[in-house]
mmCIF file of C-alpha atoms and ligand atoms in Angstrom:
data_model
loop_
_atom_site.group_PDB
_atom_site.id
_atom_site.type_symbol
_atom_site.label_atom_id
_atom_site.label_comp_id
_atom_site.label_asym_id
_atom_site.label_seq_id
_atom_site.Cartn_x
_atom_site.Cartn_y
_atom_site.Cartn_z
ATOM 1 C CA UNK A 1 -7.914 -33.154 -20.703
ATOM 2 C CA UNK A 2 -8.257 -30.044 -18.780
ATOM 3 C CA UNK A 3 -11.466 -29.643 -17.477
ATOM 4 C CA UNK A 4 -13.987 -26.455 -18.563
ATOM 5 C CA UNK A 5 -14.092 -23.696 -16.390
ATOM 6 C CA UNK A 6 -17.732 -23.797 -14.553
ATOM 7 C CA UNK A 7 -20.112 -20.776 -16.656
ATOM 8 C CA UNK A 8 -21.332 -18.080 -14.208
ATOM 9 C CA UNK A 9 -24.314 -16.629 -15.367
ATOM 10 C CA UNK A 10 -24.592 -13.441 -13.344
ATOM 11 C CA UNK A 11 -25.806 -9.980 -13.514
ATOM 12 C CA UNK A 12 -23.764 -7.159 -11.411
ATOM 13 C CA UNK A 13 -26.771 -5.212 -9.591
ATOM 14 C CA UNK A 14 -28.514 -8.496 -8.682
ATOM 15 C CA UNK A 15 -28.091 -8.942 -4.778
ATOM 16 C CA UNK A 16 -28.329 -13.039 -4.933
ATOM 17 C CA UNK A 17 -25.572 -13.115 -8.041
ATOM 18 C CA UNK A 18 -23.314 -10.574 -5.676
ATOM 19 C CA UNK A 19 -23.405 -13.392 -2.981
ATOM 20 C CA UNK A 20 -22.560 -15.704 -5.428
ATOM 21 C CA UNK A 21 -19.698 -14.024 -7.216
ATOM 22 C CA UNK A 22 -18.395 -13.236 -2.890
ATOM 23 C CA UNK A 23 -18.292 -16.776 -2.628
ATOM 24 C CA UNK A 24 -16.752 -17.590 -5.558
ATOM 25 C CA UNK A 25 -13.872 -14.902 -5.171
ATOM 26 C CA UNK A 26 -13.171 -16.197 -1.604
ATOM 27 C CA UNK A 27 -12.887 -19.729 -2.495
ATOM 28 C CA UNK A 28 -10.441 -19.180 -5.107
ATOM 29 C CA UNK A 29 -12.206 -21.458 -7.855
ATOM 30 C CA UNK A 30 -12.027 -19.624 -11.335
ATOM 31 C CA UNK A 31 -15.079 -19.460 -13.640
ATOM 32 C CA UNK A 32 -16.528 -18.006 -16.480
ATOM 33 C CA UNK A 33 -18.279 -15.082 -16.277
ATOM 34 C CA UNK A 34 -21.216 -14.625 -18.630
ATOM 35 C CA UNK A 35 -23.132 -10.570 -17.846
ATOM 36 C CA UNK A 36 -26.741 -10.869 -18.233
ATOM 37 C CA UNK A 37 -29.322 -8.197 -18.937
ATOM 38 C CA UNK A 38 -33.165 -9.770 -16.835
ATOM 39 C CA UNK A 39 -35.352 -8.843 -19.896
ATOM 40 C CA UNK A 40 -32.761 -10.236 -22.600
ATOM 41 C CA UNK A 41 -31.880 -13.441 -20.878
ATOM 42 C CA UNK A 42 -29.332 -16.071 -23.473
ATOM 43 C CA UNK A 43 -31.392 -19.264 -24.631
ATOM 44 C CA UNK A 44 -28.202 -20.908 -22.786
ATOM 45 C CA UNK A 45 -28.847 -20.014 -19.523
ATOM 46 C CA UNK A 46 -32.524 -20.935 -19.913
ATOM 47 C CA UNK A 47 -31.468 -24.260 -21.574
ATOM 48 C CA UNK A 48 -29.399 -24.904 -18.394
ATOM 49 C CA UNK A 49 -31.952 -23.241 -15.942
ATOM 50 C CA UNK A 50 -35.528 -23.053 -17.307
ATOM 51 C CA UNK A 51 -36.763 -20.773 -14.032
ATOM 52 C CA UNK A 52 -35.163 -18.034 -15.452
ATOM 53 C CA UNK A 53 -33.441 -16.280 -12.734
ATOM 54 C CA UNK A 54 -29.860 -15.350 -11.652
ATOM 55 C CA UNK A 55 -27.380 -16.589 -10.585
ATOM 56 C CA UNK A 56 -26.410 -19.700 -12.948
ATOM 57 C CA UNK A 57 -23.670 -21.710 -12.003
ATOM 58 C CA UNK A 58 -23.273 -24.301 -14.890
ATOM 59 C CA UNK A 59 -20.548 -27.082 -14.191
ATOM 60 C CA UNK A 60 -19.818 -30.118 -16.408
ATOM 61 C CA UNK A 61 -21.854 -32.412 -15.036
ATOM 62 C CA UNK A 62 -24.327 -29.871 -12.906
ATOM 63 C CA UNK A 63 -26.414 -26.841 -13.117
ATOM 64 C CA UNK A 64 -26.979 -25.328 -9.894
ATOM 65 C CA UNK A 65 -29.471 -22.337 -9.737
ATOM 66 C CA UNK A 66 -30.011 -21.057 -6.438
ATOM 67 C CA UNK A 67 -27.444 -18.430 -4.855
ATOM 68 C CA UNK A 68 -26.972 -20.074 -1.774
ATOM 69 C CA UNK A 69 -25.951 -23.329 -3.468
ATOM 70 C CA UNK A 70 -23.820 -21.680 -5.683
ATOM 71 C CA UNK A 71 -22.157 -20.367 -2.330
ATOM 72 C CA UNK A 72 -21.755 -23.929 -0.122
ATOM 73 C CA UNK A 73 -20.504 -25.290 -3.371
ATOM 74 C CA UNK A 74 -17.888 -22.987 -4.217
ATOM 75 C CA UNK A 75 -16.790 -22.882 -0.632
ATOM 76 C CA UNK A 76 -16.919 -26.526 -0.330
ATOM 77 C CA UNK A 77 -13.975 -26.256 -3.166
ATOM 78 C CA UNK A 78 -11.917 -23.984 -0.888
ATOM 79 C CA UNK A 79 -12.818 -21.951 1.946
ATOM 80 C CA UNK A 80 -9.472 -20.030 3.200
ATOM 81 C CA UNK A 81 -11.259 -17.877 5.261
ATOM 82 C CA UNK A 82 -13.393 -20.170 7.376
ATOM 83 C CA UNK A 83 -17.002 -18.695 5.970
ATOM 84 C CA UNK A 84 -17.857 -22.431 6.574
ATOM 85 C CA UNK A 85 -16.682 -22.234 10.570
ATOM 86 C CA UNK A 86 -19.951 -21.758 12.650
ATOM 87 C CA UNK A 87 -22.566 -23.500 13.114
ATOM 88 C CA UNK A 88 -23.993 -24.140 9.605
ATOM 89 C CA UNK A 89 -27.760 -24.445 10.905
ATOM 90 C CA UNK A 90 -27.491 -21.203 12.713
ATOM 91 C CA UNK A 91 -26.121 -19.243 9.637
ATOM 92 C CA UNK A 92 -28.840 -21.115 7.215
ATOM 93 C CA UNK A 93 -31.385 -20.189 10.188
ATOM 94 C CA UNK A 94 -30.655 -16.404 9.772
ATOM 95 C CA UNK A 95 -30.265 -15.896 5.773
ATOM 96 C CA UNK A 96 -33.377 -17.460 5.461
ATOM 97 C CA UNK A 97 -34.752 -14.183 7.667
ATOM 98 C CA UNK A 98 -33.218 -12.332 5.296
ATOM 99 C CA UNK A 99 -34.232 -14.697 2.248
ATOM 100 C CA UNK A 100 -37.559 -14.761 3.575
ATOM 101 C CA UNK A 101 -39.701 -12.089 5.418
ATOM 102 C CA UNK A 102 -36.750 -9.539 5.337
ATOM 103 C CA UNK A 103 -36.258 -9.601 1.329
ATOM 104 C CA UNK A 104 -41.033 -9.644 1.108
ATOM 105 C CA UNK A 105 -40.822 -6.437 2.995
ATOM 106 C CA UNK A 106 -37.629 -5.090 0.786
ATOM 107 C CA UNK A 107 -39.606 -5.429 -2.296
ATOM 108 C CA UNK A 108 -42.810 -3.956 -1.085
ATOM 109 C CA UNK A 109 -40.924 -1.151 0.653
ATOM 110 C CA UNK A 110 -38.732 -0.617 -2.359
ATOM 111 C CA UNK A 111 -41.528 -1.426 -5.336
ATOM 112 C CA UNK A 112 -44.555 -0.057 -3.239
ATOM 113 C CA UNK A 113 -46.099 1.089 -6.657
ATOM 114 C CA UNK A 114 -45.472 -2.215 -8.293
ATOM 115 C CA UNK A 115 -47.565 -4.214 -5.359
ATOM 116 C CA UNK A 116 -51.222 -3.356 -4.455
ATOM 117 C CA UNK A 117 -52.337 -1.838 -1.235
ATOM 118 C CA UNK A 118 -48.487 -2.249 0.046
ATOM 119 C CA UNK A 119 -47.978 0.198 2.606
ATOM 120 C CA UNK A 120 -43.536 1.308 2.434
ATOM 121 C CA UNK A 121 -44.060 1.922 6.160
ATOM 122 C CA UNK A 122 -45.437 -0.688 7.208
ATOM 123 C CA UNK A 123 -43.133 -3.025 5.037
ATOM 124 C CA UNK A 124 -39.964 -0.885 6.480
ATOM 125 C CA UNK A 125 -40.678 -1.545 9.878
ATOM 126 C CA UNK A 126 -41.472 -5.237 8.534
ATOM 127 C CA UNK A 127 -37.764 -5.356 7.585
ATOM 128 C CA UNK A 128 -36.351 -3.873 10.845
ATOM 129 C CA UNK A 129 -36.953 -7.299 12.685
ATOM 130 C CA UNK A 130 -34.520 -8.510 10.973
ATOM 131 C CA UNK A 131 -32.476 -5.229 11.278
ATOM 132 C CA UNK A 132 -32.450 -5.726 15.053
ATOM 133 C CA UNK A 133 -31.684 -9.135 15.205
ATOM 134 C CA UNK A 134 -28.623 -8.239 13.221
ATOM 135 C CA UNK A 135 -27.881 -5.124 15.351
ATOM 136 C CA UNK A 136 -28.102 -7.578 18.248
ATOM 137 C CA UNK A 137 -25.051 -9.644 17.009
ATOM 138 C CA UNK A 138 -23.026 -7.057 15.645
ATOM 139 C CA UNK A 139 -22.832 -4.639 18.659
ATOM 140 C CA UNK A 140 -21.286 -8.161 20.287
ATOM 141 C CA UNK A 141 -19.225 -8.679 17.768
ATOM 142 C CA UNK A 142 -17.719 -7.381 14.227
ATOM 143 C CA UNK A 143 -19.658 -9.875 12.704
ATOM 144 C CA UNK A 144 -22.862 -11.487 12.801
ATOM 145 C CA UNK A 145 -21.416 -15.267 13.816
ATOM 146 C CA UNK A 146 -18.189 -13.898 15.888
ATOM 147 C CA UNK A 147 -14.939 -12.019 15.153
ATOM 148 C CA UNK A 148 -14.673 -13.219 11.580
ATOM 149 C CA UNK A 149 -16.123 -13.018 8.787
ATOM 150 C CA UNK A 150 -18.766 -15.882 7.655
ATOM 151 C CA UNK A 151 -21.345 -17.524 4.658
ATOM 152 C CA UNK A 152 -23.947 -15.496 6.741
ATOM 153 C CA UNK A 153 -22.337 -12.310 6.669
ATOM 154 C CA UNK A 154 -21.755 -12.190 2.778
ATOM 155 C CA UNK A 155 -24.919 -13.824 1.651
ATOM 156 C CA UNK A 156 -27.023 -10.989 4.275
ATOM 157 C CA UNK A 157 -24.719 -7.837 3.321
ATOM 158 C CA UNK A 158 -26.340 -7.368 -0.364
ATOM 159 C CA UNK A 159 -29.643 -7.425 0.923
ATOM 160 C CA UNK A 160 -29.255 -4.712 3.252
ATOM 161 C CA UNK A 161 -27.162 -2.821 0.906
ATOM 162 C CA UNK A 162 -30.104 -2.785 -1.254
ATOM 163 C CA UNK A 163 -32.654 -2.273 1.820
ATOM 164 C CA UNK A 164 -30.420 1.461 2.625
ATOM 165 C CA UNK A 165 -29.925 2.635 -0.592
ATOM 166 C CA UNK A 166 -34.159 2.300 -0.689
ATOM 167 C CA UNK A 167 -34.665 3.968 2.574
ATOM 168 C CA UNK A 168 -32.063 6.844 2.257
ATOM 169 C CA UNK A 169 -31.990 9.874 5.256
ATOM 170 C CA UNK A 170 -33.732 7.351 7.378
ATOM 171 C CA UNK A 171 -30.871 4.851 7.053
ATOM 172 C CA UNK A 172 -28.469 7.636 8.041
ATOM 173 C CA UNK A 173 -30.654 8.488 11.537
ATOM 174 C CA UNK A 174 -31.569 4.796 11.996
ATOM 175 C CA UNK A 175 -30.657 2.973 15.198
ATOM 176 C CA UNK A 176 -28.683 0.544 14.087
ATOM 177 C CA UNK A 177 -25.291 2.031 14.030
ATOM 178 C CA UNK A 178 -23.706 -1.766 14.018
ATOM 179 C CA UNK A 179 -25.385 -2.872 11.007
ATOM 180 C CA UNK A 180 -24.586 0.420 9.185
ATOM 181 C CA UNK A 181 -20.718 0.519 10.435
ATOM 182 C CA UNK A 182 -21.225 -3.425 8.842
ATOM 183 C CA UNK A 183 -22.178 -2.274 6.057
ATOM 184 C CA UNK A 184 -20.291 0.671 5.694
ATOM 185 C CA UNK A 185 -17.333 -1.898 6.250
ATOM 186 C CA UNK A 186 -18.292 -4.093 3.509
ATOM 187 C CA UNK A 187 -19.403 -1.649 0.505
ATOM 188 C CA UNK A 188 -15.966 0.358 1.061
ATOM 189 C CA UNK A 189 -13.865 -2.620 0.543
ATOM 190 C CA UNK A 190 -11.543 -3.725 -2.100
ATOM 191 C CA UNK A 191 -13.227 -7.018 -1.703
ATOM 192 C CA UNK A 192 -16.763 -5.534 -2.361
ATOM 193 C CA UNK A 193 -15.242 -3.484 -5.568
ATOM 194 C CA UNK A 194 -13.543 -6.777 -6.715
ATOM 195 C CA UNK A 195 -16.948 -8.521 -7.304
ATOM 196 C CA UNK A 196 -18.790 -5.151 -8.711
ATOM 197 C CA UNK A 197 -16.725 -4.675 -12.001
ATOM 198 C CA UNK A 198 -18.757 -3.743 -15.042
ATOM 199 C CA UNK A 199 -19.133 -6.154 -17.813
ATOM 200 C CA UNK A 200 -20.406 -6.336 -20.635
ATOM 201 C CA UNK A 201 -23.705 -8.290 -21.989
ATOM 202 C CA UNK A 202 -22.466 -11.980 -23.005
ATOM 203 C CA UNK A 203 -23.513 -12.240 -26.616
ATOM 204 C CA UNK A 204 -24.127 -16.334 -27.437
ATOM 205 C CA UNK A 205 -20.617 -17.245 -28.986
ATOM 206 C CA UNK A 206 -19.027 -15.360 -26.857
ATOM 207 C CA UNK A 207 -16.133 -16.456 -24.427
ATOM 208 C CA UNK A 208 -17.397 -15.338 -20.707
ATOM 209 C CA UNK A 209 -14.943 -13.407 -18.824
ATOM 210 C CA UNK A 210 -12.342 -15.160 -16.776
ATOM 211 C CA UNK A 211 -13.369 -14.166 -12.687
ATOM 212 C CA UNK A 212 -12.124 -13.266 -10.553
HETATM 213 N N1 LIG B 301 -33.819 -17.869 -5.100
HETATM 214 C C1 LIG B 301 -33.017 -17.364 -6.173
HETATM 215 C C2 LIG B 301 -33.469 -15.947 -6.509
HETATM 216 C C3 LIG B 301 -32.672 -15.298 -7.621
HETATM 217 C C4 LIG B 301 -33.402 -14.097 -8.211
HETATM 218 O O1 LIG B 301 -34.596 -13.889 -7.982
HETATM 219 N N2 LIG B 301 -32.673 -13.300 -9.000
HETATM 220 C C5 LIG B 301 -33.342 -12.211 -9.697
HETATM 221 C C6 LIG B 301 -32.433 -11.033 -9.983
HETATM 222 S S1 LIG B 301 -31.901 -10.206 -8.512
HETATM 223 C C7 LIG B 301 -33.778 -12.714 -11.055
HETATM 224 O O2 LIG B 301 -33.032 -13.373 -11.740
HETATM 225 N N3 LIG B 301 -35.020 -12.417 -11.447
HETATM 226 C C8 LIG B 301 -35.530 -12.840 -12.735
HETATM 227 C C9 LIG B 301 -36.046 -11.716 -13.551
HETATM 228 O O3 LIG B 301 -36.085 -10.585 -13.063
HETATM 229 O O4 LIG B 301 -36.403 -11.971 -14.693
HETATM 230 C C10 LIG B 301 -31.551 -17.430 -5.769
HETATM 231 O O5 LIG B 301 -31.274 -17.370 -4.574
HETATM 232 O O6 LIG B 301 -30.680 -17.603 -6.638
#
């Protein structure tokens, strides 16, 4: 019997289900993507992963439900570009910056209405620690963990894709001219377009769509 293809339960804007669907497309593994709208979530997906959030990644005999998972286990399947290649504590030490403090100050700088007494400033310069750590590597090197391309890279990029679009004109005068050429790298690539197709909502019934 041919085994199912794993269900992807993603939703395009969502910076964790970007990393995901990254690590997916690199690895080469198919799935089945199922669009999902946040405030009309499919019983399915909740069935599989009560907590509610995105991305899923629903295999035959496993549900695994946070992004960074879904990325060590897709490129444990295949990983032709060596994502996997430095030091895997290292890369896991800086996305959780990013997962962590960095992505706290995003939201407050982003949402500043939606938290109380959150100062944008103050939460902007929160996020430019991580900023300069990043600026650090990349004026060494093209990317963060050497000349190619790694997990760290891909599962950071979305975040700070999100963090300029919030803090337009200053991102432009900023001085981190790395990170932006990164960046600038990144959301002008085929490979960046590849995983941002529109889809749409997965109705229960439905087949998902094939991806990549
Ligand atoms: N730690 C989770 C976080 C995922 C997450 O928070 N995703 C957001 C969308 S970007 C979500 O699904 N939020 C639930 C909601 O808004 O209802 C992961 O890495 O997968």
């Amino acid at each position: 019997m041919v085994a199912a293809r794993p269900i992807l339960y993603s939703f395009r804007r969502c910076p964790y289900a970007m990393r995901a669907r990254l690590a997916i497309k690199v690895s080469g593994v198919a799935v089945d993507l199922r669009e999902v709208v946040l405030r009309d979530k499919p019983e399915a997906m909740l069935e599989a992963s009560p907590k509610g959030t995105v991305p899923v990644l629903v295999l035959e005999n496993q549900v695994i439900d946070e992004s960074l998972d879904v990325m060590l286990w897709a490129l444990g399947q295949g990983d032709p570009e060596g994502w996997l290649a430095p030091d895997k504590g290292d890369m896991l030490g800086l996305i959780a910056a990013c997962d962590g403090p960095f992505k706290h100050h995003l939201d407050r700088f982003k949402y500043a209405t939606r938290y109380e007494d959150a100062d944008p400033l103050e939460h902007r310069a929160g996020a430019e620690v991580l900023l300069r750590a990043l600026e650090g590597r990349l004026a060494q090197n093209r990317w963060l963990f050497g000349q190619e391309a790694s997990l760290a890279d891909y599962a950071i990029l979305p975040f700070i894709r999100q963090f300029a679009a919030a803090a337009k004109g200053w991102w432009e005068a900023a001085p981190y001219p790395h990170v932006r050429g990164w960046l600038d790298g990144f959301t002008g690539s085929d490979f960046f377009r590849s995983i941002m197709k529109k889809y749409p909502q997965w109705q229960a019934g439905e087949p998902g769509i094939p991806f990549p």
